[in-house]
Structure formats: C-alpha cells, structure tokens
Amino acid sequence: MIHKFNAFSDNYIWGIQNENTFIVVDPGESVRIREFIKNSSDVKSLACILITHNHHDHVGGISELLPFMTENTGISVKLNGRNLTSPPYIFGPPNCEEFGVNNFVKEGDMLEVNDLCIKVMDISGHTKEHVGYYTHSDSIACSQPIFFCGDTLFGGGCGRVLGGCIKSLYNAIQKISLLPKETQIYCAHEYTEANLKFATELYPNDDRIMERYFMVSKERKKNESTIPTLLSNELATNPFLKCSSFTEFRRIRELKDCWKG
Ligand SMILES: [Zn+2]
C-alpha cells in the first residue's frame, strides 16, 4: 500500500509498504516518517529511499532517516540484478550525492526490493537531473501502475524549469504521456486547484477542465488531497499534456510562470 505524509506547507512524501518492507520517496523532512516507523507493528526499518531530484524539500530528511537503515533486516535490495550488501540504500540522480544519495540511477535502471520491481525513468527538465519511479505490482495491493514523478508533472500542471531546460521538460512530459492511461500519478505537491484555475482561463470553453476544477475546489475546501491523480484524467484536462507541440508547451509554461492566480 501507499502511505501519504504531509510535509511543509504543500509537499507530499510517499511511503511504499510491502508487508514489512518500507520505502520512502523524497523525504524532504523526516518527522512523520520516523513517527510512522516507531508506531507501526509491521514496519521496523526503512529498506531504502528513492530521490527524484536535488531540491531541499525532497532531500532534507535523508540524514535523519539513516538510523532506520543501518540494520540488515533480511530485505533483499538489487540494482539491475546485482545484490546490494551495504546499507543505507539511497537511490537518486548523481547530482544528489551531497545530500546523501549513494546509489546513482538513470533511465532504464531496475530496482528490486524483495519482490517489488521499480523501474527508473529519466524525466529531467524541472531540474538538470530528475528521475521518476514506476512500479506495477500486486505485492503492494495496487492493481494499477504507479508513477512517482517528483516535481515533473502535477495535478493539472507541471513543474517550472528550475535548473533544467524547457525542451527536456517537454520530452519528460511526453514520455509520461505514454505510460498506461490507468497509471496513478504520485507527485510531490498539492498544486492541483491553482493549476486547474489557470487551465480554465486558458481553455474557458472546455467542460472537462471546468468540471474537474469545480470538483477539486470542493475537495480542497474540505482539506482533502487531490493526489494521486489518474494519467487519463491528466491527459484530458492538463494543459501541458493537451498541447500538441513544443512551441505550444513552451508558450503555456511561460504564461503560467507569469500567472498571478
Ligand atoms: Zn523541485
């Protein structure tokens, strides 16, 4: 199952639990993760950490989680079929090394944590190096594929270019658009309502965008989360997935960068 941990003002840190195996994605801070492990009857340690990119709100909690990864608890961790034998296992792009990432990953790499397989995708663009983690496994009781996309795609929007480049970001969004339509998108921020407000201004006659905006606004009024979001829903209502060319993508990104809401 997937656990959601709120962090900072609008971040989500994701936890993947497969029986007693526990993996954390993008721990920008650690307090709720530490509490969870201390209070859980199944989870006693952290098998590994997955990092998407080097921004502080994604890596800031790594060092405080190291004590939970020192013991060898019998959990098997493999990278491209090779057994890893010295924890802690912190996976991420090479430019995250200074924050504690010690196992670098790239496009096409395959992680195996017990019987859970996780595929690495390069989705750079928001930052110079940015990866996403894709899994589709019954072992975590998720019948749908799951993609942890960090700050690349958001509900109704996409990440800004902050150190990366717009062409790479476009390519990354295109790559995500080719995942199975039933993929659940686990992004790292709750930005959906503002993103869709922008989308309604961009496409004032689009009923599906309007409908989704009203639904999301209601959810947010009740302080409900809008994440994960379904890729098919994003394909229908997210301006950055709906656009048909790089030129249009860049134009929308520039408009959004200046948009005051
Ligand atoms: Zn970021």
PDB file of C-alpha atoms and ligand atoms in Angstrom:
ATOM      1  CA  MET A   1       0.000   0.000   0.000  1.00  0.00           C
ATOM      2  CA  ILE A   2       0.991   3.607  -0.424  1.00  0.00           C
ATOM      3  CA  HIS A   3       1.192   5.935   2.585  1.00  0.00           C
ATOM      4  CA  LYS A   4       0.895   9.671   2.302  1.00  0.00           C
ATOM      5  CA  PHE A   5       2.825  12.000   4.616  1.00  0.00           C
ATOM      6  CA  ASN A   6       2.168  15.716   4.543  1.00  0.00           C
ATOM      7  CA  ALA A   7       5.264  17.882   4.770  1.00  0.00           C
ATOM      8  CA  PHE A   8       5.999  21.624   4.814  1.00  0.00           C
ATOM      9  CA  SER A   9       3.043  23.648   3.502  1.00  0.00           C
ATOM     10  CA  ASP A  10       2.062  21.613   0.447  1.00  0.00           C
ATOM     11  CA  ASN A  11       4.518  18.720  -0.063  1.00  0.00           C
ATOM     12  CA  TYR A  12       3.695  15.039  -0.082  1.00  0.00           C
ATOM     13  CA  ILE A  13       6.215  12.403   0.939  1.00  0.00           C
ATOM     14  CA  TRP A  14       5.203   8.927  -0.224  1.00  0.00           C
ATOM     15  CA  GLY A  15       5.779   5.662   1.602  1.00  0.00           C
ATOM     16  CA  ILE A  16       5.547   2.302  -0.162  1.00  0.00           C
ATOM     17  CA  GLN A  17       4.755  -0.631   2.112  1.00  0.00           C
ATOM     18  CA  ASN A  18       5.005  -4.247   1.025  1.00  0.00           C
ATOM     19  CA  GLU A  19       4.258  -6.266   4.180  1.00  0.00           C
ATOM     20  CA  ASN A  20       7.195  -5.343   6.458  1.00  0.00           C
ATOM     21  CA  THR A  21       9.219  -3.697   3.698  1.00  0.00           C
ATOM     22  CA  PHE A  22       9.050   0.077   3.675  1.00  0.00           C
ATOM     23  CA  ILE A  23      10.403   2.535   1.114  1.00  0.00           C
ATOM     24  CA  VAL A  24      10.205   6.322   1.252  1.00  0.00           C
ATOM     25  CA  VAL A  25      10.097   8.646  -1.754  1.00  0.00           C
ATOM     26  CA  ASP A  26      11.517  12.187  -1.480  1.00  0.00           C
ATOM     27  CA  PRO A  27      11.720  12.730   2.294  1.00  0.00           C
ATOM     28  CA  GLY A  28      12.143  16.499   2.405  1.00  0.00           C
ATOM     29  CA  GLU A  29      11.730  16.171   6.170  1.00  0.00           C
ATOM     30  CA  SER A  30      11.578  13.127   8.403  1.00  0.00           C
ATOM     31  CA  VAL A  31       9.410  13.698  11.469  1.00  0.00           C
ATOM     32  CA  ARG A  32       6.237  11.930  10.262  1.00  0.00           C
ATOM     33  CA  ILE A  33       8.220   9.051   8.727  1.00  0.00           C
ATOM     34  CA  ARG A  34      10.083   8.442  11.974  1.00  0.00           C
ATOM     35  CA  GLU A  35       6.806   8.503  13.913  1.00  0.00           C
ATOM     36  CA  PHE A  36       5.244   6.071  11.453  1.00  0.00           C
ATOM     37  CA  ILE A  37       8.090   3.542  11.776  1.00  0.00           C
ATOM     38  CA  LYS A  38       8.135   3.841  15.575  1.00  0.00           C
ATOM     39  CA  ASN A  39       4.382   3.257  15.817  1.00  0.00           C
ATOM     40  CA  SER A  40       3.979   0.613  13.114  1.00  0.00           C
ATOM     41  CA  SER A  41       3.534  -3.005  14.148  1.00  0.00           C
ATOM     42  CA  ASP A  42       4.782  -4.324  10.758  1.00  0.00           C
ATOM     43  CA  VAL A  43       7.426  -1.843   9.686  1.00  0.00           C
ATOM     44  CA  LYS A  44      10.572  -1.822  11.811  1.00  0.00           C
ATOM     45  CA  SER A  45      13.077  -0.303   9.435  1.00  0.00           C
ATOM     46  CA  LEU A  46      13.473   1.519   6.157  1.00  0.00           C
ATOM     47  CA  ALA A  47      14.548  -0.654   3.199  1.00  0.00           C
ATOM     48  CA  CYS A  48      15.619   2.256   1.009  1.00  0.00           C
ATOM     49  CA  ILE A  49      14.963   5.860  -0.001  1.00  0.00           C
ATOM     50  CA  LEU A  50      14.102   6.949  -3.538  1.00  0.00           C
ATOM     51  CA  ILE A  51      15.023  10.514  -4.505  1.00  0.00           C
ATOM     52  CA  THR A  52      13.685  12.204  -7.644  1.00  0.00           C
ATOM     53  CA  HIS A  53      15.777  15.398  -7.629  1.00  0.00           C
ATOM     54  CA  ASN A  54      18.038  17.616  -5.573  1.00  0.00           C
ATOM     55  CA  HIS A  55      15.663  20.258  -4.196  1.00  0.00           C
ATOM     56  CA  HIS A  56      15.745  20.664  -0.449  1.00  0.00           C
ATOM     57  CA  ASP A  57      12.074  19.824   0.054  1.00  0.00           C
ATOM     58  CA  HIS A  58      12.839  16.379  -1.428  1.00  0.00           C
ATOM     59  CA  VAL A  59      16.155  15.508   0.217  1.00  0.00           C
ATOM     60  CA  GLY A  60      16.206  17.437   3.529  1.00  0.00           C
ATOM     61  CA  GLY A  61      15.096  14.491   5.691  1.00  0.00           C
ATOM     62  CA  ILE A  62      17.564  11.885   4.420  1.00  0.00           C
ATOM     63  CA  SER A  63      20.186  12.241   7.155  1.00  0.00           C
ATOM     64  CA  GLU A  64      17.661  11.855   9.999  1.00  0.00           C
ATOM     65  CA  LEU A  65      16.383   8.629   8.438  1.00  0.00           C
ATOM     66  CA  LEU A  66      19.808   6.956   8.225  1.00  0.00           C
ATOM     67  CA  PRO A  67      19.476   5.316  11.682  1.00  0.00           C
ATOM     68  CA  PHE A  68      16.477   3.369  10.359  1.00  0.00           C
ATOM     69  CA  MET A  69      18.540   1.828   7.552  1.00  0.00           C
ATOM     70  CA  THR A  70      21.625   0.510   9.314  1.00  0.00           C
ATOM     71  CA  GLU A  71      20.392  -2.939  10.234  1.00  0.00           C
ATOM     72  CA  ASN A  72      20.363  -5.721   7.733  1.00  0.00           C
ATOM     73  CA  THR A  73      16.812  -6.913   8.210  1.00  0.00           C
ATOM     74  CA  GLY A  74      16.909  -9.648   5.616  1.00  0.00           C
ATOM     75  CA  ILE A  75      15.335  -7.452   2.974  1.00  0.00           C
ATOM     76  CA  SER A  76      16.853  -8.053  -0.441  1.00  0.00           C
ATOM     77  CA  VAL A  77      17.732  -4.917  -2.451  1.00  0.00           C
ATOM     78  CA  LYS A  78      19.016  -5.258  -6.022  1.00  0.00           C
ATOM     79  CA  LEU A  79      20.022  -2.739  -8.668  1.00  0.00           C
ATOM     80  CA  ASN A  80      19.939  -4.174 -12.203  1.00  0.00           C
ATOM     81  CA  GLY A  81      20.075  -7.704 -10.813  1.00  0.00           C
ATOM     82  CA  ARG A  82      23.089  -7.023  -8.586  1.00  0.00           C
ATOM     83  CA  ASN A  83      22.624  -7.661  -4.863  1.00  0.00           C
ATOM     84  CA  LEU A  84      23.432  -4.633  -2.728  1.00  0.00           C
ATOM     85  CA  THR A  85      25.008  -5.570   0.562  1.00  0.00           C
ATOM     86  CA  SER A  86      25.885  -2.432   2.487  1.00  0.00           C
ATOM     87  CA  PRO A  87      23.022  -0.201   3.627  1.00  0.00           C
ATOM     88  CA  PRO A  88      21.920   2.549   3.626  1.00  0.00           C
ATOM     89  CA  TYR A  89      20.473   2.416   0.123  1.00  0.00           C
ATOM     90  CA  ILE A  90      19.600   5.869  -1.110  1.00  0.00           C
ATOM     91  CA  PHE A  91      18.806   5.963  -4.807  1.00  0.00           C
ATOM     92  CA  GLY A  92      18.714   9.072  -6.951  1.00  0.00           C
ATOM     93  CA  PRO A  93      20.464  11.083  -9.669  1.00  0.00           C
ATOM     94  CA  PRO A  94      24.231  11.726  -9.325  1.00  0.00           C
ATOM     95  CA  ASN A  95      23.808  15.431  -8.512  1.00  0.00           C
ATOM     96  CA  CYS A  96      22.048  14.433  -5.258  1.00  0.00           C
ATOM     97  CA  GLU A  97      25.246  12.920  -3.827  1.00  0.00           C
ATOM     98  CA  GLU A  98      25.911  15.851  -1.491  1.00  0.00           C
ATOM     99  CA  PHE A  99      22.525  15.211   0.164  1.00  0.00           C
ATOM    100  CA  GLY A 100      23.265  11.549   0.853  1.00  0.00           C
ATOM    101  CA  VAL A 101      22.344   9.704  -2.354  1.00  0.00           C
ATOM    102  CA  ASN A 102      24.855   6.834  -2.590  1.00  0.00           C
ATOM    103  CA  ASN A 103      23.395   4.686  -5.382  1.00  0.00           C
ATOM    104  CA  PHE A 104      23.041   6.625  -8.620  1.00  0.00           C
ATOM    105  CA  VAL A 105      20.249   5.676 -11.001  1.00  0.00           C
ATOM    106  CA  LYS A 106      19.470   6.511 -14.617  1.00  0.00           C
ATOM    107  CA  GLU A 107      16.922   5.804 -17.326  1.00  0.00           C
ATOM    108  CA  GLY A 108      16.079   2.109 -17.595  1.00  0.00           C
ATOM    109  CA  ASP A 109      17.591   1.009 -14.302  1.00  0.00           C
ATOM    110  CA  MET A 110      15.646  -1.631 -12.416  1.00  0.00           C
ATOM    111  CA  LEU A 111      15.423  -1.764  -8.630  1.00  0.00           C
ATOM    112  CA  GLU A 112      14.180  -4.834  -6.829  1.00  0.00           C
ATOM    113  CA  VAL A 113      13.234  -4.566  -3.186  1.00  0.00           C
ATOM    114  CA  ASN A 114      12.173  -8.070  -2.181  1.00  0.00           C
ATOM    115  CA  ASP A 115       9.528  -8.886  -4.784  1.00  0.00           C
ATOM    116  CA  LEU A 116       8.764  -5.269  -5.695  1.00  0.00           C
ATOM    117  CA  CYS A 117      10.244  -4.135  -9.029  1.00  0.00           C
ATOM    118  CA  ILE A 118      10.697  -0.413  -9.652  1.00  0.00           C
ATOM    119  CA  LYS A 119      11.755   0.998 -12.998  1.00  0.00           C
ATOM    120  CA  VAL A 120      13.688   4.268 -13.219  1.00  0.00           C
ATOM    121  CA  MET A 121      12.748   6.846 -15.840  1.00  0.00           C
ATOM    122  CA  ASP A 122      14.743   9.975 -16.708  1.00  0.00           C
ATOM    123  CA  ILE A 123      12.295  12.866 -16.559  1.00  0.00           C
ATOM    124  CA  SER A 124      14.728  15.779 -16.299  1.00  0.00           C
ATOM    125  CA  GLY A 125      13.661  19.325 -17.113  1.00  0.00           C
ATOM    126  CA  HIS A 126      12.414  20.794 -13.825  1.00  0.00           C
ATOM    127  CA  THR A 127      16.000  20.304 -12.673  1.00  0.00           C
ATOM    128  CA  LYS A 128      19.046  19.240 -14.682  1.00  0.00           C
ATOM    129  CA  GLU A 129      18.788  15.720 -13.270  1.00  0.00           C
ATOM    130  CA  HIS A 130      15.387  14.344 -12.289  1.00  0.00           C
ATOM    131  CA  VAL A 131      14.176  10.761 -12.282  1.00  0.00           C
ATOM    132  CA  GLY A 132      10.788   9.134 -11.765  1.00  0.00           C
ATOM    133  CA  TYR A 133       9.988   5.699 -10.325  1.00  0.00           C
ATOM    134  CA  TYR A 134       7.450   3.411 -11.976  1.00  0.00           C
ATOM    135  CA  THR A 135       6.029   0.254 -10.463  1.00  0.00           C
ATOM    136  CA  HIS A 136       3.182  -2.095 -11.169  1.00  0.00           C
ATOM    137  CA  SER A 137       2.915  -4.782  -8.587  1.00  0.00           C
ATOM    138  CA  ASP A 138       0.189  -6.722  -6.824  1.00  0.00           C
ATOM    139  CA  SER A 139       2.548  -7.091  -3.884  1.00  0.00           C
ATOM    140  CA  ILE A 140       1.711  -3.574  -2.668  1.00  0.00           C
ATOM    141  CA  ALA A 141      -2.013  -4.197  -3.189  1.00  0.00           C
ATOM    142  CA  CYS A 142      -2.245  -1.714  -6.032  1.00  0.00           C
ATOM    143  CA  SER A 143      -3.996  -3.067  -9.083  1.00  0.00           C
ATOM    144  CA  GLN A 144      -2.977  -0.022 -11.138  1.00  0.00           C
ATOM    145  CA  PRO A 145       0.505   1.082 -12.228  1.00  0.00           C
ATOM    146  CA  ILE A 146       2.043   3.799 -10.079  1.00  0.00           C
ATOM    147  CA  PHE A 147       4.453   6.552 -11.032  1.00  0.00           C
ATOM    148  CA  PHE A 148       6.331   8.766  -8.578  1.00  0.00           C
ATOM    149  CA  CYS A 149       7.134  11.825 -10.641  1.00  0.00           C
ATOM    150  CA  GLY A 150       8.536  14.315  -8.106  1.00  0.00           C
ATOM    151  CA  ASP A 151       8.077  17.852  -9.429  1.00  0.00           C
ATOM    152  CA  THR A 152       7.763  16.985 -13.134  1.00  0.00           C
ATOM    153  CA  LEU A 153       4.014  16.523 -13.557  1.00  0.00           C
ATOM    154  CA  PHE A 154       1.413  17.902 -11.140  1.00  0.00           C
ATOM    155  CA  GLY A 155      -2.349  17.596 -10.945  1.00  0.00           C
ATOM    156  CA  GLY A 156      -3.482  19.906 -13.752  1.00  0.00           C
ATOM    157  CA  GLY A 157       0.021  21.269 -14.361  1.00  0.00           C
ATOM    158  CA  CYS A 158       3.743  20.625 -14.480  1.00  0.00           C
ATOM    159  CA  GLY A 159       6.900  21.765 -12.722  1.00  0.00           C
ATOM    160  CA  ARG A 160       8.669  25.009 -13.503  1.00  0.00           C
ATOM    161  CA  VAL A 161      12.097  24.970 -15.074  1.00  0.00           C
ATOM    162  CA  LEU A 162      14.369  25.482 -12.066  1.00  0.00           C
ATOM    163  CA  GLY A 163      17.831  24.476 -13.195  1.00  0.00           C
ATOM    164  CA  GLY A 164      16.760  22.177 -16.016  1.00  0.00           C
ATOM    165  CA  CYS A 165      15.685  23.092 -19.518  1.00  0.00           C
ATOM    166  CA  ILE A 166      12.299  23.542 -21.149  1.00  0.00           C
ATOM    167  CA  LYS A 167      12.972  21.126 -24.033  1.00  0.00           C
ATOM    168  CA  SER A 168      13.911  18.361 -21.596  1.00  0.00           C
ATOM    169  CA  LEU A 169      10.809  19.103 -19.554  1.00  0.00           C
ATOM    170  CA  TYR A 170       8.661  18.819 -22.692  1.00  0.00           C
ATOM    171  CA  ASN A 171      10.296  15.477 -23.534  1.00  0.00           C
ATOM    172  CA  ALA A 172       9.728  14.268 -19.974  1.00  0.00           C
ATOM    173  CA  ILE A 173       6.034  15.173 -20.081  1.00  0.00           C
ATOM    174  CA  GLN A 174       5.726  13.435 -23.461  1.00  0.00           C
ATOM    175  CA  LYS A 175       7.375  10.340 -22.000  1.00  0.00           C
ATOM    176  CA  ILE A 176       4.944  10.299 -19.070  1.00  0.00           C
ATOM    177  CA  SER A 177       2.015  10.660 -21.504  1.00  0.00           C
ATOM    178  CA  LEU A 178       2.971   7.261 -22.996  1.00  0.00           C
ATOM    179  CA  LEU A 179       2.599   5.368 -19.705  1.00  0.00           C
ATOM    180  CA  PRO A 180      -0.555   3.253 -19.348  1.00  0.00           C
ATOM    181  CA  LYS A 181      -3.576   5.559 -19.057  1.00  0.00           C
ATOM    182  CA  GLU A 182      -4.616   3.938 -15.779  1.00  0.00           C
ATOM    183  CA  THR A 183      -1.292   4.913 -14.141  1.00  0.00           C
ATOM    184  CA  GLN A 184      -1.722   6.694 -10.830  1.00  0.00           C
ATOM    185  CA  ILE A 185       0.452   9.779 -10.671  1.00  0.00           C
ATOM    186  CA  TYR A 186       2.007  10.439  -7.280  1.00  0.00           C
ATOM    187  CA  CYS A 187       3.507  13.919  -7.471  1.00  0.00           C
ATOM    188  CA  ALA A 188       5.169  15.819  -4.646  1.00  0.00           C
ATOM    189  CA  HIS A 189       2.965  18.902  -4.237  1.00  0.00           C
ATOM    190  CA  GLU A 190      -0.697  19.769  -3.775  1.00  0.00           C
ATOM    191  CA  TYR A 191      -0.947  22.357  -6.569  1.00  0.00           C
ATOM    192  CA  THR A 192      -3.970  20.958  -8.420  1.00  0.00           C
ATOM    193  CA  GLU A 193      -6.548  23.652  -7.628  1.00  0.00           C
ATOM    194  CA  ALA A 194      -4.419  26.617  -8.731  1.00  0.00           C
ATOM    195  CA  ASN A 195      -3.209  24.696 -11.779  1.00  0.00           C
ATOM    196  CA  LEU A 196      -6.768  23.994 -12.876  1.00  0.00           C
ATOM    197  CA  LYS A 197      -7.832  27.581 -12.267  1.00  0.00           C
ATOM    198  CA  PHE A 198      -5.120  28.590 -14.718  1.00  0.00           C
ATOM    199  CA  ALA A 199      -6.328  25.852 -17.109  1.00  0.00           C
ATOM    200  CA  THR A 200      -9.908  27.193 -17.025  1.00  0.00           C
ATOM    201  CA  GLU A 201      -8.590  30.619 -18.049  1.00  0.00           C
ATOM    202  CA  LEU A 202      -6.575  29.065 -20.855  1.00  0.00           C
ATOM    203  CA  TYR A 203      -9.469  26.866 -22.066  1.00  0.00           C
ATOM    204  CA  PRO A 204     -12.650  28.701 -20.950  1.00  0.00           C
ATOM    205  CA  ASN A 205     -14.908  26.502 -23.102  1.00  0.00           C
ATOM    206  CA  ASP A 206     -13.506  23.149 -22.028  1.00  0.00           C
ATOM    207  CA  ASP A 207     -16.198  21.389 -19.978  1.00  0.00           C
ATOM    208  CA  ARG A 208     -13.938  18.644 -18.624  1.00  0.00           C
ATOM    209  CA  ILE A 209     -11.422  21.147 -17.254  1.00  0.00           C
ATOM    210  CA  MET A 210     -14.215  23.237 -15.722  1.00  0.00           C
ATOM    211  CA  GLU A 211     -15.825  20.161 -14.195  1.00  0.00           C
ATOM    212  CA  ARG A 212     -12.538  18.988 -12.710  1.00  0.00           C
ATOM    213  CA  TYR A 213     -11.753  22.444 -11.375  1.00  0.00           C
ATOM    214  CA  PHE A 214     -15.088  22.588  -9.509  1.00  0.00           C
ATOM    215  CA  MET A 215     -14.617  19.080  -8.137  1.00  0.00           C
ATOM    216  CA  VAL A 216     -11.070  19.796  -6.958  1.00  0.00           C
ATOM    217  CA  SER A 217     -12.128  23.120  -5.385  1.00  0.00           C
ATOM    218  CA  LYS A 218     -14.770  21.279  -3.359  1.00  0.00           C
ATOM    219  CA  GLU A 219     -12.229  18.695  -2.219  1.00  0.00           C
ATOM    220  CA  ARG A 220      -9.738  21.362  -1.195  1.00  0.00           C
ATOM    221  CA  LYS A 221     -12.401  23.264   0.786  1.00  0.00           C
ATOM    222  CA  LYS A 222     -12.777  20.089   2.848  1.00  0.00           C
ATOM    223  CA  ASN A 223      -8.968  19.904   3.056  1.00  0.00           C
ATOM    224  CA  GLU A 224      -8.948  16.650   1.060  1.00  0.00           C
ATOM    225  CA  SER A 225      -5.965  15.668  -1.039  1.00  0.00           C
ATOM    226  CA  THR A 226      -6.299  15.569  -4.825  1.00  0.00           C
ATOM    227  CA  ILE A 227      -3.259  13.284  -5.247  1.00  0.00           C
ATOM    228  CA  PRO A 228      -2.776  10.673  -6.635  1.00  0.00           C
ATOM    229  CA  THR A 229      -4.310  11.626  -9.907  1.00  0.00           C
ATOM    230  CA  LEU A 230      -5.019   9.349 -12.858  1.00  0.00           C
ATOM    231  CA  LEU A 231      -2.972   9.791 -16.038  1.00  0.00           C
ATOM    232  CA  SER A 232      -6.122   9.522 -18.193  1.00  0.00           C
ATOM    233  CA  ASN A 233      -7.592  12.460 -16.271  1.00  0.00           C
ATOM    234  CA  GLU A 234      -4.387  14.463 -16.781  1.00  0.00           C
ATOM    235  CA  LEU A 235      -4.355  13.665 -20.500  1.00  0.00           C
ATOM    236  CA  ALA A 236      -7.874  15.101 -20.741  1.00  0.00           C
ATOM    237  CA  THR A 237      -7.504  18.179 -18.545  1.00  0.00           C
ATOM    238  CA  ASN A 238      -3.840  19.105 -18.013  1.00  0.00           C
ATOM    239  CA  PRO A 239      -2.796  21.877 -20.463  1.00  0.00           C
ATOM    240  CA  PHE A 240       0.784  20.591 -20.524  1.00  0.00           C
ATOM    241  CA  LEU A 241      -0.385  17.174 -21.721  1.00  0.00           C
ATOM    242  CA  LYS A 242      -3.100  18.509 -24.009  1.00  0.00           C
ATOM    243  CA  CYS A 243      -0.815  20.760 -26.033  1.00  0.00           C
ATOM    244  CA  SER A 244       0.220  19.429 -29.424  1.00  0.00           C
ATOM    245  CA  SER A 245       3.710  20.887 -29.956  1.00  0.00           C
ATOM    246  CA  PHE A 246       6.818  22.017 -28.133  1.00  0.00           C
ATOM    247  CA  THR A 247       6.117  25.637 -29.157  1.00  0.00           C
ATOM    248  CA  GLU A 248       2.685  25.487 -27.542  1.00  0.00           C
ATOM    249  CA  PHE A 249       4.099  23.770 -24.442  1.00  0.00           C
ATOM    250  CA  ARG A 250       6.712  26.491 -24.026  1.00  0.00           C
ATOM    251  CA  ARG A 251       4.102  29.225 -24.514  1.00  0.00           C
ATOM    252  CA  ILE A 252       1.839  27.728 -21.813  1.00  0.00           C
ATOM    253  CA  ARG A 253       4.781  27.269 -19.422  1.00  0.00           C
ATOM    254  CA  GLU A 254       5.778  30.930 -19.922  1.00  0.00           C
ATOM    255  CA  LEU A 255       2.186  32.097 -19.372  1.00  0.00           C
ATOM    256  CA  LYS A 256       1.931  30.038 -16.200  1.00  0.00           C
ATOM    257  CA  ASP A 257       5.267  31.361 -14.907  1.00  0.00           C
ATOM    258  CA  CYS A 258       3.865  34.915 -15.061  1.00  0.00           C
ATOM    259  CA  TRP A 259       0.340  33.981 -13.890  1.00  0.00           C
ATOM    260  CA  LYS A 260      -0.639  35.574 -10.604  1.00  0.00           C
ATOM    261  CA  GLY A 261      -3.773  33.481  -9.953  1.00  0.00           C
TER     262      GLY A 261
HETATM  263 ZN    ZN B   1      11.690  20.673  -7.179  1.00  0.00          ZN
END
